[in-house]
Structure formats: C-alpha cells, structure tokens
Coordinates of C-alpha atoms and ligand atoms in Angstrom, one line a residue:
Chain A
M93 CA 31.3 19.5 -20.7
S94 CA 31.4 18.2 -17.4
N95 CA 33.2 15.2 -15.9
K96 CA 33.5 13.1 -13.6
L97 CA 35.0 14.4 -10.3
I98 CA 34.3 12.0 -7.8
E99 CA 33.7 7.9 -8.1
F100 CA 33.1 5.2 -6.2
K101 CA 33.9 2.0 -7.7
N102 CA 32.7 -0.8 -5.2
V103 CA 33.5 0.6 -2.0
S104 CA 32.9 -1.4 1.3
F105 CA 34.2 0.1 4.3
R106 CA 33.4 -1.0 7.9
Y107 CA 34.7 1.2 11.0
G108 CA 36.6 -2.0 12.6
E109 CA 37.7 -6.1 11.9
D110 CA 34.6 -7.4 14.3
E111 CA 32.3 -4.7 13.3
P112 CA 29.3 -5.0 10.7
W113 CA 30.6 -3.7 7.5
V114 CA 28.3 0.2 6.9
L115 CA 28.7 0.7 3.2
K116 CA 28.3 -2.5 1.0
N117 CA 29.6 -1.9 -2.7
V118 CA 28.6 1.0 -3.0
S119 CA 29.2 2.7 -6.8
F120 CA 28.8 5.8 -8.4
A121 CA 30.1 8.8 -10.0
I122 CA 29.4 12.3 -8.5
E123 CA 29.9 15.6 -12.3
D124 CA 32.4 18.1 -11.4
D125 CA 28.7 20.9 -11.8
E126 CA 26.4 18.7 -9.6
W127 CA 24.2 19.0 -7.2
V128 CA 23.6 15.9 -5.4
A129 CA 21.7 14.8 -2.7
I130 CA 22.2 11.9 -0.2
I131 CA 19.0 10.5 1.6
G132 CA 18.8 7.3 3.9
H133 CA 17.8 6.6 7.8
N134 CA 19.8 7.1 10.4
G135 CA 22.4 4.7 10.4
S136 CA 22.3 4.3 6.5
G137 CA 25.9 5.2 5.8
K138 CA 25.6 9.2 4.5
S139 CA 28.1 10.4 6.7
T140 CA 30.8 7.9 6.8
I141 CA 30.4 8.4 2.4
A142 CA 31.4 11.9 3.4
K143 CA 34.3 11.1 5.0
L144 CA 35.3 8.8 2.4
I145 CA 35.6 11.4 -0.1
N146 CA 37.8 13.4 2.1
G147 CA 39.8 10.8 3.1
L148 CA 39.4 10.7 7.3
L149 CA 38.9 7.1 6.2
F150 CA 39.5 5.1 3.5
P151 CA 37.8 1.6 2.4
Q152 CA 38.7 -1.9 2.9
Q153 CA 37.0 -3.1 -0.4
G154 CA 37.2 -0.8 -4.0
E155 CA 38.8 3.1 -4.4
I156 CA 37.8 6.1 -4.5
I157 CA 38.9 8.9 -6.9
I158 CA 38.8 12.6 -6.1
A159 CA 39.6 14.6 -9.0
G160 CA 41.4 11.7 -11.2
K161 CA 43.8 10.5 -7.9
K162 CA 42.8 7.7 -6.5
V163 CA 42.3 9.0 -2.8
T164 CA 45.0 7.3 -0.5
E165 CA 47.7 7.9 2.4
D166 CA 49.9 9.5 -0.4
T167 CA 47.5 11.8 -2.1
V168 CA 44.7 12.8 1.0
W169 CA 46.3 15.6 1.7
D170 CA 45.9 17.7 -1.7
I171 CA 42.3 15.6 -2.0
R172 CA 41.8 17.7 1.5
K173 CA 42.7 21.0 -0.9
E174 CA 39.5 20.8 -3.6
V175 CA 37.3 19.5 -0.5
G176 CA 35.3 21.0 1.9
M177 CA 32.9 19.8 4.1
V178 CA 31.0 20.3 6.6
F179 CA 30.6 17.9 9.2
Q180 CA 27.1 17.0 11.0
N181 CA 28.5 18.8 14.4
P182 CA 30.0 22.1 13.7
D183 CA 32.0 22.2 17.3
N184 CA 34.4 18.7 15.9
Q185 CA 35.2 21.5 13.2
F186 CA 36.2 25.1 14.8
V187 CA 39.7 25.5 15.1
G188 CA 40.2 29.5 15.8
A189 CA 39.8 31.5 18.4
T190 CA 37.5 33.8 17.0
V191 CA 35.4 33.3 13.8
Q192 CA 37.4 35.1 12.1
D193 CA 40.3 32.6 12.8
D194 CA 38.4 30.4 11.9
V195 CA 37.6 31.0 8.7
A196 CA 40.8 32.6 7.4
F197 CA 42.2 28.6 9.0
G198 CA 42.0 26.9 5.9
M199 CA 42.5 30.0 3.2
E200 CA 45.6 30.4 5.3
N201 CA 46.7 26.4 4.3
R202 CA 46.5 26.4 0.7
G203 CA 48.7 29.7 0.9
V204 CA 45.8 32.5 0.1
S205 CA 47.3 36.1 0.3
R206 CA 46.5 38.3 3.3
E207 CA 44.3 41.1 0.7
V208 CA 42.4 37.9 -0.6
M209 CA 41.8 36.5 3.0
I210 CA 41.1 39.8 4.8
E211 CA 38.0 40.8 1.1
R212 CA 36.9 36.2 1.6
I213 CA 36.2 36.9 4.9
N214 CA 34.2 39.6 4.9
Q215 CA 32.2 39.0 2.2
T216 CA 31.5 34.9 3.5
L217 CA 30.8 36.1 6.9
K218 CA 28.2 38.5 5.6
A219 CA 26.7 35.6 3.5
V220 CA 25.6 34.0 6.0
G221 CA 24.4 36.8 8.2
M222 CA 27.3 36.4 10.8
Q223 CA 29.6 39.7 9.8
D224 CA 29.0 41.2 14.0
Y225 CA 30.5 37.9 15.1
R226 CA 33.9 38.5 14.0
L227 CA 36.0 38.8 17.0
T228 CA 33.6 36.0 18.9
E229 CA 34.8 33.0 20.3
P230 CA 33.3 30.2 18.6
H231 CA 32.3 27.9 21.5
R232 CA 29.7 31.2 22.7
L233 CA 27.9 30.5 19.7
S234 CA 24.2 29.6 19.4
G235 CA 23.1 26.6 17.7
G236 CA 22.6 27.4 14.5
Q237 CA 25.0 30.6 14.2
K238 CA 27.7 28.2 14.7
Q239 CA 26.0 25.9 11.5
R240 CA 26.6 29.6 9.4
V241 CA 30.0 30.1 10.7
A242 CA 31.2 26.6 9.9
I243 CA 29.6 27.2 6.4
A244 CA 31.1 30.4 5.6
S245 CA 34.9 28.7 6.8
V246 CA 34.7 26.1 4.2
L247 CA 32.8 29.0 1.3
A248 CA 36.3 30.5 1.5
I249 CA 38.6 28.9 0.2
S250 CA 36.2 27.8 -3.2
P251 CA 36.1 24.4 -3.5
S252 CA 36.0 22.1 -6.2
V253 CA 33.7 19.4 -4.1
L254 CA 32.1 20.7 -0.9
I255 CA 30.2 18.7 1.4
L256 CA 28.0 19.2 3.2
D257 CA 26.8 17.0 6.1
E258 CA 23.4 18.5 7.7
A259 CA 24.8 21.3 7.4
T260 CA 21.8 23.7 7.7
A261 CA 20.1 21.0 10.0
M262 CA 19.6 23.8 12.6
L263 CA 18.1 26.6 11.3
D264 CA 14.9 27.7 10.4
P265 CA 13.0 26.5 6.7
S266 CA 14.4 30.8 6.1
G267 CA 18.0 30.8 7.2
R268 CA 17.8 27.4 5.5
K269 CA 16.5 29.1 1.9
E270 CA 19.6 31.8 2.2
I271 CA 22.5 29.7 2.6
M272 CA 21.2 27.3 0.1
Q273 CA 20.0 30.3 -2.4
T274 CA 24.2 31.5 -1.5
V275 CA 25.5 27.9 -1.8
S276 CA 23.9 27.4 -5.1
Q277 CA 25.0 30.9 -6.7
L278 CA 28.5 29.2 -5.9
Q279 CA 28.1 26.5 -7.5
D280 CA 26.5 28.3 -10.6
K281 CA 29.3 30.9 -10.2
Q282 CA 32.5 28.9 -10.0
G283 CA 31.7 25.2 -11.2
L284 CA 31.4 22.6 -7.9
S285 CA 30.4 19.6 -6.8
L286 CA 28.0 19.9 -4.4
I287 CA 26.7 17.2 -2.2
T288 CA 24.0 17.7 1.0
I289 CA 23.7 14.7 2.7
T290 CA 20.3 16.5 4.6
H291 CA 16.9 15.1 6.1
D292 CA 15.0 18.0 4.6
L293 CA 12.9 17.0 2.0
Q294 CA 12.5 20.4 0.7
E295 CA 16.4 20.9 0.2
V296 CA 16.2 17.0 -1.7
V297 CA 14.1 19.1 -4.7
Q298 CA 16.5 21.3 -5.3
A299 CA 19.2 18.7 -6.2
D300 CA 20.2 17.6 -9.8
R301 CA 19.9 14.0 -8.7
V302 CA 19.2 11.9 -5.4
I303 CA 21.1 8.5 -4.0
V304 CA 18.8 6.9 -1.5
M305 CA 20.9 5.1 0.4
N306 CA 19.6 2.4 3.1
N307 CA 21.5 0.2 5.3
G308 CA 24.8 0.4 3.3
E309 CA 23.6 0.2 0.1
I310 CA 22.1 2.2 -2.8
W311 CA 18.7 1.5 -2.8
D312 CA 17.5 4.3 -5.4
E313 CA 19.4 7.0 -7.6
A314 CA 17.4 9.2 -9.9
V315 CA 15.9 12.8 -10.1
P316 CA 14.4 14.5 -7.2
R317 CA 10.6 13.7 -9.1
A318 CA 11.2 9.9 -9.9
I319 CA 12.6 9.1 -6.3
F320 CA 9.5 11.1 -4.7
S321 CA 6.8 9.4 -6.8
K322 CA 8.0 6.4 -4.7
K323 CA 6.1 7.3 -1.9
G324 CA 4.9 3.9 -0.5
E325 CA 8.4 2.4 -0.6
L326 CA 10.5 5.2 0.6
R327 CA 8.7 5.8 4.1
K328 CA 9.2 1.2 4.5
I329 CA 12.8 2.7 4.3
G330 CA 11.7 5.2 7.2
L331 CA 11.8 8.0 4.8
D332 CA 8.8 10.7 3.3
V333 CA 8.5 12.9 0.9
P334 CA 7.6 16.6 0.7
F335 CA 4.4 18.1 1.8
V336 CA 3.7 19.2 -1.5
A337 CA 3.3 15.6 -2.6
I338 CA 1.1 15.0 0.2
L339 CA -1.0 17.0 -0.8
A340 CA -0.8 16.9 -4.1
D341 CA -1.8 13.0 -3.1
A342 CA -4.6 14.1 -1.1
L343 CA -6.0 16.5 -4.4
K344 CA -6.0 13.1 -5.7
E345 CA -7.8 11.0 -3.3
A346 CA -10.2 14.3 -4.0
G347 CA -10.9 14.0 -7.5
I348 CA -8.5 16.1 -9.0
M349 CA -6.3 14.9 -11.8
I350 CA -3.1 16.3 -11.3
S351 CA -0.5 15.6 -14.3
Q352 CA 2.6 15.4 -13.3
E353 CA 4.1 14.7 -8.9
P354 CA 4.6 18.5 -8.3
L355 CA 8.3 19.3 -6.7
N356 CA 7.1 22.8 -5.5
H357 CA 4.1 25.1 -4.8
E358 CA 4.2 26.6 -8.3
E359 CA 4.2 23.9 -10.3
L360 CA 1.1 21.9 -8.0
L361 CA -0.8 25.2 -8.6
E362 CA 0.1 25.5 -12.6
D363 CA -1.2 22.7 -13.0
L364 CA -4.4 23.4 -10.6
W365 CA -4.9 26.8 -12.9
T366 CA -5.1 24.6 -16.3
L367 CA -7.2 22.2 -14.9
H368 CA -9.9 25.3 -13.5
S369 CA -9.5 26.9 -17.0
K370 CA -10.8 23.9 -18.8
T371 CA -14.0 23.4 -16.2
Chain B
M233 CA 5.1 22.4 37.8
D234 CA 4.4 25.5 36.4
I235 CA 6.9 28.3 34.7
T236 CA 7.3 31.9 35.4
F237 CA 9.9 34.3 34.3
E238 CA 9.4 37.6 35.6
N239 CA 11.8 40.1 33.4
V240 CA 14.4 38.2 33.0
T241 CA 17.1 39.8 31.1
Y242 CA 20.1 37.5 30.4
I243 CA 23.6 39.1 29.9
Y244 CA 26.2 36.6 29.1
Q245 CA 29.9 37.6 30.0
H246 CA 29.0 40.3 32.0
N247 CA 30.6 43.0 33.1
T248 CA 33.2 42.0 30.1
P249 CA 34.1 44.4 27.0
F250 CA 32.2 40.9 25.7
E251 CA 29.2 41.2 27.4
H252 CA 26.0 39.9 25.2
K253 CA 22.7 40.0 26.4
A254 CA 20.6 37.1 25.3
L255 CA 17.1 37.6 27.0
E256 CA 15.9 41.2 27.6
N257 CA 13.0 41.7 30.7
L258 CA 11.4 38.4 29.2
S259 CA 8.4 37.3 30.9
F260 CA 5.5 34.8 30.4
H261 CA 3.8 31.9 32.4
I262 CA 4.1 28.3 30.9
E263 CA 1.0 26.7 33.2
S264 CA 0.9 23.2 34.6
G265 CA 1.1 20.3 31.9
S266 CA 0.2 22.6 28.8
F267 CA 2.7 22.5 25.8
V268 CA 5.0 25.2 24.4
A269 CA 6.8 25.4 21.8
V270 CA 9.9 28.4 21.6
V271 CA 10.2 29.4 18.1
G272 CA 12.9 31.5 16.7
H273 CA 15.4 33.0 14.6
T274 CA 19.1 31.7 14.8
G275 CA 20.2 33.5 18.3
S276 CA 16.8 35.1 18.9
G277 CA 17.8 33.8 22.9
K278 CA 16.1 30.1 22.9
S279 CA 18.6 28.3 24.0
T280 CA 19.8 30.6 26.5
L281 CA 15.8 30.9 27.6
I282 CA 15.8 26.9 28.5
S283 CA 18.9 26.8 30.5
H284 CA 17.4 28.9 32.7
L285 CA 14.2 26.1 33.2
N286 CA 16.6 23.2 35.2
G287 CA 19.0 26.2 36.8
L288 CA 21.8 26.2 34.8
S289 CA 21.5 30.1 34.0
I290 CA 20.6 31.9 36.7
P291 CA 18.9 35.0 36.2
T292 CA 21.0 38.6 35.8
K293 CA 18.2 40.4 36.1
G294 CA 14.4 39.1 37.4
K295 CA 13.1 35.9 38.7
V296 CA 12.5 32.4 37.0
R297 CA 10.2 31.1 39.0
I298 CA 10.2 26.7 38.7
G299 CA 7.2 24.8 40.8
D300 CA 7.9 25.7 44.0
Y301 CA 11.8 26.2 42.9
S302 CA 12.9 30.4 42.4
L303 CA 15.8 32.1 40.9
S304 CA 17.4 35.0 41.1
K305 CA 20.3 36.3 41.5
E306 CA 19.6 37.2 44.9
H307 CA 18.1 33.9 45.5
K308 CA 20.3 30.6 44.1
P309 CA 18.7 27.9 45.7
G310 CA 22.1 25.4 46.7
D311 CA 21.2 22.1 45.5
M312 CA 20.1 22.2 41.8
K313 CA 19.3 17.9 41.8
E314 CA 15.8 17.2 42.9
L315 CA 15.2 21.0 40.2
R316 CA 17.1 18.5 37.3
S317 CA 15.4 15.5 38.5
R318 CA 11.9 16.9 37.6
V319 CA 13.5 18.9 34.6
G320 CA 14.7 16.9 32.0
V321 CA 16.8 19.1 29.5
V322 CA 17.0 17.5 25.7
F323 CA 20.0 20.2 24.4
Q324 CA 20.3 21.1 20.8
Y325 CA 23.6 19.1 20.3
P326 CA 23.0 15.4 21.4
E327 CA 27.2 14.9 21.5
H328 CA 27.3 18.3 24.5
Q329 CA 25.1 15.3 27.2
L330 CA 27.0 11.5 26.2
F331 CA 29.8 10.8 28.2
E332 CA 29.3 7.8 29.2
E333 CA 31.6 4.6 27.7
T334 CA 28.9 2.5 27.0
V335 CA 25.0 3.5 25.8
E336 CA 23.8 1.6 28.5
K337 CA 26.0 3.3 31.1
D338 CA 25.1 6.6 29.6
I339 CA 20.9 6.4 29.6
A340 CA 21.7 4.9 33.5
F341 CA 23.8 8.0 34.2
G342 CA 20.8 10.6 35.3
P343 CA 18.1 8.1 37.2
E344 CA 21.5 6.6 39.3
N345 CA 22.5 9.7 39.7
F346 CA 19.1 10.6 41.3
G347 CA 19.2 7.7 43.1
V348 CA 16.8 5.7 41.5
S349 CA 17.1 1.5 42.0
E350 CA 19.3 -0.9 40.1
R351 CA 16.9 -2.5 39.2
E352 CA 14.0 0.1 38.4
I353 CA 16.8 1.6 35.8
K354 CA 17.2 -2.1 34.6
K355 CA 13.5 -1.5 33.8
R356 CA 13.4 1.7 32.3
I357 CA 16.0 0.9 30.4
Q358 CA 14.5 -1.5 28.6
E359 CA 11.4 1.0 28.0
V360 CA 13.3 3.7 26.6
I361 CA 15.3 1.5 23.9
P362 CA 12.5 1.1 22.1
A363 CA 10.6 4.2 22.5
V364 CA 13.4 6.1 21.0
G365 CA 13.6 3.2 18.2
L366 CA 17.2 2.0 18.9
P367 CA 17.8 -1.8 19.0
E368 CA 19.1 -3.4 21.7
S369 CA 21.9 -4.4 20.3
M370 CA 23.2 -1.0 20.9
L371 CA 23.8 -0.4 24.2
E372 CA 27.6 -2.4 24.3
R373 CA 28.1 0.0 22.3
S374 CA 30.5 3.8 22.9
P375 CA 27.9 6.5 22.1
F376 CA 30.7 8.2 20.3
D377 CA 31.1 5.3 17.6
L378 CA 26.9 6.7 16.6
S379 CA 25.9 8.1 13.8
G380 CA 24.2 11.3 14.1
G381 CA 21.1 10.1 14.5
Q382 CA 22.0 7.7 16.7
M383 CA 23.3 9.8 18.9
R384 CA 20.4 12.0 19.0
R385 CA 18.1 8.9 20.3
V386 CA 20.7 7.9 22.7
A387 CA 20.2 11.5 24.3
I388 CA 16.4 11.0 24.9
A389 CA 17.1 7.8 26.1
G390 CA 19.2 9.3 28.8
V391 CA 16.4 12.1 29.5
L392 CA 13.6 10.0 29.6
A393 CA 15.1 7.3 31.7
V394 CA 14.9 9.9 34.7
K395 CA 11.5 10.3 34.5
P396 CA 10.5 14.2 34.7
D397 CA 7.5 16.1 34.6
V398 CA 8.5 19.1 32.5
L399 CA 10.2 17.6 29.6
V400 CA 12.6 20.9 28.1
L401 CA 13.5 19.9 23.9
D402 CA 15.6 21.8 22.1
E403 CA 15.4 21.2 18.3
P404 CA 15.1 17.5 19.7
T405 CA 14.5 16.6 15.8
A406 CA 17.1 17.8 14.5
G407 CA 19.2 14.9 13.0
L408 CA 16.8 12.3 12.9
D409 CA 15.3 10.4 9.9
P410 CA 11.9 11.2 9.2
R411 CA 10.5 8.4 9.8
G412 CA 12.2 9.0 13.3
Q413 CA 11.0 12.9 13.4
K414 CA 7.3 11.4 13.3
E415 CA 7.7 8.8 15.7
I416 CA 9.8 10.4 18.2
M417 CA 7.7 13.9 18.1
D418 CA 4.3 11.7 18.4
M419 CA 6.2 9.8 21.8
F420 CA 6.8 12.8 23.2
Y421 CA 3.3 14.1 22.3
R422 CA 1.6 10.6 24.3
L423 CA 3.7 11.4 27.6
H424 CA 2.7 14.8 27.6
K425 CA -1.2 13.7 27.4
E426 CA -1.3 10.6 28.7
Q427 CA 1.5 11.8 31.6
G428 CA 0.6 15.0 31.9
L429 CA 4.2 16.4 31.2
T430 CA 4.7 20.0 30.7
T431 CA 6.2 20.0 27.5
I432 CA 8.3 23.1 26.3
L433 CA 9.5 22.3 22.5
V434 CA 12.2 24.5 20.6
T435 CA 11.3 23.7 16.9
H436 CA 12.3 25.8 13.8
S437 CA 9.5 23.5 12.6
M438 CA 6.6 25.5 12.6
E439 CA 4.5 22.2 11.3
D440 CA 5.2 20.5 14.4
A441 CA 4.7 23.8 16.0
L442 CA 1.3 23.5 15.1
K443 CA 0.4 19.9 15.1
Y444 CA 1.8 18.8 18.8
A445 CA 1.8 22.7 20.4
D446 CA -1.0 24.7 22.0
H447 CA 0.8 27.7 22.4
V448 CA 3.3 29.4 20.8
M449 CA 5.7 32.3 22.1
I450 CA 8.4 33.9 19.1
L451 CA 11.3 34.8 20.6
N452 CA 13.0 38.2 18.8
K453 CA 16.3 39.4 19.3
G454 CA 16.2 38.1 23.3
T455 CA 12.2 39.6 23.5
K456 CA 8.6 37.8 22.9
Y457 CA 7.6 38.6 19.7
L458 CA 4.5 37.5 19.8
E459 CA 2.6 34.6 21.5
G460 CA -1.1 32.8 21.7
K461 CA -2.6 29.6 19.4
P462 CA -0.8 28.4 16.6
E463 CA -3.4 28.7 14.7
D464 CA -3.3 32.6 15.4
V465 CA 0.6 33.0 15.0
F466 CA 1.4 30.9 12.3
I467 CA -1.2 32.8 10.2
Q468 CA 0.8 36.0 10.4
K469 CA 3.1 36.0 7.4
E470 CA 4.0 40.2 7.9
A471 CA 4.6 40.0 10.8
L472 CA 6.7 36.9 10.8
N473 CA 8.5 38.0 7.7
Q474 CA 9.2 40.9 9.9
V475 CA 11.8 38.2 12.5
Q476 CA 13.2 36.0 8.9
L477 CA 10.5 33.6 10.5
D478 CA 8.1 32.7 7.7
V479 CA 4.6 30.6 7.5
P480 CA 4.1 26.7 7.8
E481 CA 4.2 25.5 4.1
I482 CA 0.6 25.0 4.4
V483 CA -0.4 27.9 5.2
Q484 CA 1.9 28.9 2.6
F485 CA 0.1 26.9 0.3
L486 CA -3.1 28.8 1.2
I487 CA -1.5 32.1 0.4
S488 CA -0.2 30.9 -3.2
F489 CA -3.7 30.2 -3.6
E490 CA -5.7 32.9 -2.7
Q491 CA -3.4 34.8 -5.2
K492 CA -3.8 32.2 -8.0
F493 CA -7.7 32.1 -7.8
K494 CA -8.9 34.6 -5.8
T495 CA -10.8 32.9 -3.5
A496 CA -9.5 32.1 0.5
I497 CA -9.3 29.3 1.8
P498 CA -8.8 30.1 5.8
Y499 CA -6.3 28.3 7.7
Q500 CA -8.1 26.7 10.1
K501 CA -6.3 24.1 11.3
Q502 CA -7.9 21.6 9.1
S503 CA -6.3 18.3 7.8
V504 CA -4.9 18.3 4.3
E505 CA -7.8 16.1 3.9
E506 CA -9.5 18.6 4.3
I507 CA -8.1 21.5 2.3
A508 CA -8.0 19.2 -0.8
R509 CA -11.9 19.1 -0.8
Q510 CA -12.0 23.0 -0.1
V511 CA -9.4 22.8 -3.4
Q512 CA -11.3 20.6 -5.0
R513 CA -14.4 22.2 -4.7
V514 CA -12.4 25.7 -5.7
V515 CA -10.9 24.3 -8.7
I516 CA -13.5 22.3 -10.3
G517 CA -16.7 23.4 -9.0
D518 CA -19.3 21.2 -7.2
E519 CA -20.9 20.2 -9.7
L520 CA -18.7 17.7 -10.8
L521 CA -19.3 16.0 -7.0
Ligands
ATP825 N1 33.3 5.5 14.4 C1 32.9 4.9 14.9 N2 32.8 3.6 14.8 C2 32.4 2.7 14.7 N3 31.0 2.6 14.0 C3 30.4 3.6 13.2 C4 31.2 4.9 13.9 N4 30.7 6.3 13.4 C5 29.5 5.6 13.0 N5 29.4 4.6 12.7 C6 28.2 3.3 12.6 O1 28.3 3.3 11.1 C7 26.9 3.3 10.5 C8 26.9 4.2 9.7 O2 26.8 5.5 10.0 P1 26.6 6.6 9.4 O3 27.6 8.4 10.5 O4 27.6 7.2 8.1 O5 25.4 7.1 8.9 P2 24.5 8.4 8.7 O6 23.5 7.3 7.5 O7 25.4 9.1 8.6 O8 23.0 8.3 10.1 P3 22.7 9.8 10.2 O9 21.2 10.0 9.7 O10 22.0 9.4 11.8 O11 23.8 10.6 10.5 C9 25.8 3.5 12.1 O12 25.4 2.5 12.1 C10 27.3 3.7 12.9 O13 26.4 3.0 14.0
ATP826 N1 28.2 31.1 25.6 C1 27.4 32.3 25.6 N2 28.1 33.1 25.4 C2 28.9 34.9 25.4 N3 27.2 34.9 24.5 C3 26.2 33.4 23.8 C4 27.3 32.3 24.2 N4 25.7 31.4 24.1 C5 25.2 32.0 23.5 N5 25.3 33.7 22.9 C6 24.8 34.6 22.0 O1 23.6 34.9 22.8 C7 22.6 34.6 21.8 C8 21.4 33.8 22.1 O2 21.8 32.2 21.6 P1 21.1 31.3 22.3 O3 21.9 29.9 22.1 O4 20.1 31.3 23.1 O5 20.1 31.5 20.4 P2 19.3 30.4 20.3 O6 17.5 31.2 19.6 O7 19.5 29.3 20.7 O8 19.6 30.3 18.8 P3 19.3 29.3 17.7 O9 18.9 28.9 16.8 O10 21.2 29.5 16.8 O11 20.1 27.7 18.2 C9 23.3 34.9 20.7 O12 23.6 36.2 19.7 C10 24.6 34.1 21.1 O13 25.4 34.5 19.8
MG827 MG1 25.7 11.0 9.6
MG828 MG1 19.8 26.9 20.4

C-alpha cells in the first residue's frame, strides 16, 4: 500500500513582498515509494519547491503536508529528520572538516550509534566511489567528487524523502548512471520518496512520474512516455526530449512505422526488430 | 594564442603529508584558433589543467606556454593581469566567480578591472545579456538571489564582457535548461568561428565534444589517455570504458544496432537523419523505397 508522503495544496510563494510570485497555486502529491522527476526551464521554481519541502522556506499561501504533518516553524525540525536533500551547489551543505566528518554529521544529529555510523560511512562512501577520500577536506575535492560526497552524506541518514537538486550535474554519463542505480536500489530496499530535479533527460526517463514546471506553474504531470511525446510543446517552454526520441522521429521521417514512443535504445531496437521480421 | 604544456606535473599541498598529484608529466599543444574538448572521469585533473591557463596554478614541475607567456616554478610572470584579460575562464561552479551586489556590477567587474571605458562597458553589457539569454530586468538584481541556471548565465556574461582571445569553459552548460544548453554552446561556437577564439571546453557531454570540438583529449588520473579527432576517439568503446567513460549515445545506438541486426553502420559523424535512412535500409530494405 502506498500513501501520500508529500502534499502541496495550492501553494504560492514569493521571495519578498515586492517580488513576483515564483510559485503560483501549485498542487501535487507524491507517494511514499515513488520516484518523481521535476523538470522545467531555468528559474521555473524547481529549487524553490525543494526548499519548501524541507522547510527552508514557508509558503505565503496554501499548505505543505509531509508525512501527515503540516510544515510550519514548529514542525520543521521533525520534518527535516525525514527529508534528505542534496543542493544544487554542494559547497552550500558541507559542514564537516573532513569528508568522513561530513558524512557523520547528519547521523550524529539523528542519534545514530557509533558502530552503525562507522559502518554507514564506509558503506556510503564506497557506494559513491569516494572511500579513498575519507580524510580529505571537502573544499579540496574536484567538482564531481563534491557531488559524490554530498550524495553519500544524505544516503547515510536513510531519509524517507530524498531530494536531489541537480545532484549529479557534474558527473559524466556513466558516473551518473552508477549513482542513480545506487539511489534507486536504496529506494527498492527501503522504500522512499525520491524527487530528482534535473535537466538530464536520460535521468527523467527512469522516473515513475514527471512534473513539468513552467514559470512557477505546473505545466504538466504524467509518466515520462506521455511527457516526451509532446516534443514541440516541450521545446516551446525551453525543454527537449531525449536522444532516443529524436532518433525515433527521424526514423518516422525516413518511413519507419515506430509503434510507440521509445524510452531507451532497447525499446527502439525491439520495435525495429519486429518490423524487420515482418518484411 | 598557442598553448603548450611541457611535462607538467601539478601537486596540491606539495611537501606536506597531504600532497596530492593531480597532473603528472602532461604534454600537449593547442593551436591558436582551435576548439578543444577535455574529457575525463571525476577527479581526472580537468579543472586543475585549466587553472594553469590563466596562471591561477603554476606547474610544480614542467612548463606552460600561452602565447608569449611562459609559466613555470622558475619563471612566474610578476603581473598576470594582461594574461587574465586575454584568457577568460568560466569556472565549474558559477558561485565561485560572482561577488558583486548586482548582476550589472558583476558583469562590469572584469572589463573595469582591465581598464575598459565606462561607455564601452555599457555597450558590452547590452551585447552579452541577450547572448546568454537573460532579460535586462535582471541587471539590478543581486546575483545571489538567482536560480542556479540564472547564476550560470551571469557568470558566462561576465567572462564574455572581457572579450578574451582564449575562452576556457569548465562544464559551462551544467545547470542550464536544454534550450539554454544548446543556445549557449551555439553561441560559443559562433564566437569561435567568427572571431577565431581559441576555445577549451571541459565537458561531460560526449555529444557536445563531438558536435563542437575539432580535437578531443581524454584525461585519466592526471595523464593524457587518448587524443585525436572526436569522431575517431569516441568510437573506441573499450578504451573509454577502461577509464569509466562511455561513447556518445549515437555511437552506442549503432553498436547495439549492429549486435541485433548483424549489420554495421559505421559512425562517420553523419547526422541523425542520415543514420535514420541507413537504419531504414537495413530494417526494411531498399525495395520499398
Ligand atoms: N533568494 C532569492 N531571492 C529572490 N528571488 C529568488 C531567490 N532565489 C530564486 N529566486 C527567483 O525565483 C525564481 C525561481 O527560482 P528557482 O531557484 O526555484 O528556479 P529553478 O527552477 O530551480 O531554476 P534553475 O533550473 O536555474 O536552477 C527565479 O526567477 C529566481 O530568480
Ligand atoms: N584544492 C585542492 N587541494 C587538494 N587536492 C585537490 C584540490 N583540488 C582538487 N584536488 C584533487 O586533485 C584531483 C584532480 O581534481 P580536478 O578538480 O582537477 O578534477 P576534475 O577532472 O576537474 O574532476 P571533476 O570532473 O569532478 O570536476 C582530484 O583527485 C582532487 O581530489
Ligand atoms: Mg534550481
Ligand atoms: Mg572539475
């Protein structure tokens, strides 16, 4: 049975009284075992949504419910225990003097025992390929290494909501794939709401559902296949479709009858193979 | 400006227990006016390499030449200002190069520092703001109250406003939305073509390296692993996998296609449309045309 873990009810937000609304009447719900990708043009309000979920910001209108609790100044500390977040720029979240301290920090705050802590530090740093950097100062890491450590730190606290705000933007495609595999394994094992904010269309394909933001409003909300069939409209709002969808279009142009919008190479090749067997 | 690395080694925290060799005996040459992509796994030394190009890092061993400048431990130029006015660097994280109160002041900072007249600066701001896809209304805002992608655009605008001869870009499209990625890469390419800017692009997008660069260099653990024309380098799947990289998607598709259909379509930098026609011939055959 899945339950609503996160709910936005008619949420509007602006950064100041004289500033424009950056979220306008936004409503959505995310289940406790779901992977939702949020996409949208630069400045469309994605990071603002993330900051509202873990109570770094509070909405002027509407309400946000996390695990049955309304996010307010009083509940925010409890809620932050449930929510793990990796920020767009990892420098904004390093607190420890060394990589290992940094991973430990979140666990200390949650009263995790020392033995478990040591085990998890080893586990999570290994999972992101950073086990050799335990004693390094975070500011001495490369751009991608910083992102890997930031992800390890949040995995270590096993949150029930995990928000990754462009957390793999500085990784190469295979590094990205590996990290997302680690994260989705964790999701399968422990069940958690996973929210990934990303411009990487390849990553979006793997989500259960996609929320598309445009100018502070929800523009669409559907499964990846349905979203990526709206090619022209997506391009109008600054977005695009994955390579495989572009290739599928070109194949249609060339006279091949593709049966469904493919989400990956395997689906497309399977489709081509079926056609081939018929001719 | 020609760029040459001669046996460059760079060690962070040299002569301490924490020392870390980030580049090792690295040599290469970049001809003035070319477009070079630098690719490599996390921590392979890309950002360290480019920090040498404007004198932010000086080789621990070996020598870097940029035009008439020569940088080595024995020979550090006293004044880097002129070098920095000619080599513009867009850093990996835009926050690292934003510091003024307003976007306008931030973009003006570089040219001001290099003695460009106020009138000329105004003119340049008018040029660069639309080039990076920002509305003019953003000039009065604080660069720290912007979204990630907006900050990235301001950082790029600031570098362009200096009008450098060499443009060094460390993952310049990270954080940009898909349209922004394409528009900004196209703009860099136009500058490179029209004004002959030497361009060095660090990227994780094999697609961009393939599309824009005329030469690609793959780094692994601080050394040069492979270099050559993108279309020659990016078909070497096994070699790339060895250093935790992968071929571009289009090449991967052709490899999987060959496995399934037992017919090879070699990658020769052809367009997606051309590939679609080639696939069509194999899948359905010519007779239907
Ligand atoms: N601290 C702030 N003060 C004022 N305005 C802000 C602040 N942070 C963000 N904004 C504005 O709010 C809007 C939404 O920003 P947000 O960071 O949520 O966008 P985003 O969708 O995450 O964009 P990106 O893809 O560029 O990261 C933008 O127009 C931005 O300029
Ligand atoms: N300030 C520093 N002090 C000590 N070591 C550093 C420092 N900066 C980087 N390093 C180390 O040097 C190596 C190369 O780092 P560099 O930043 O050049 O990598 P990169 O190829 O740019 O990686 P990425 O793709 O993750 O940005 C890494 O192992 C890193 O940990
Ligand atoms: Mg953002
Ligand atoms: Mg780097």
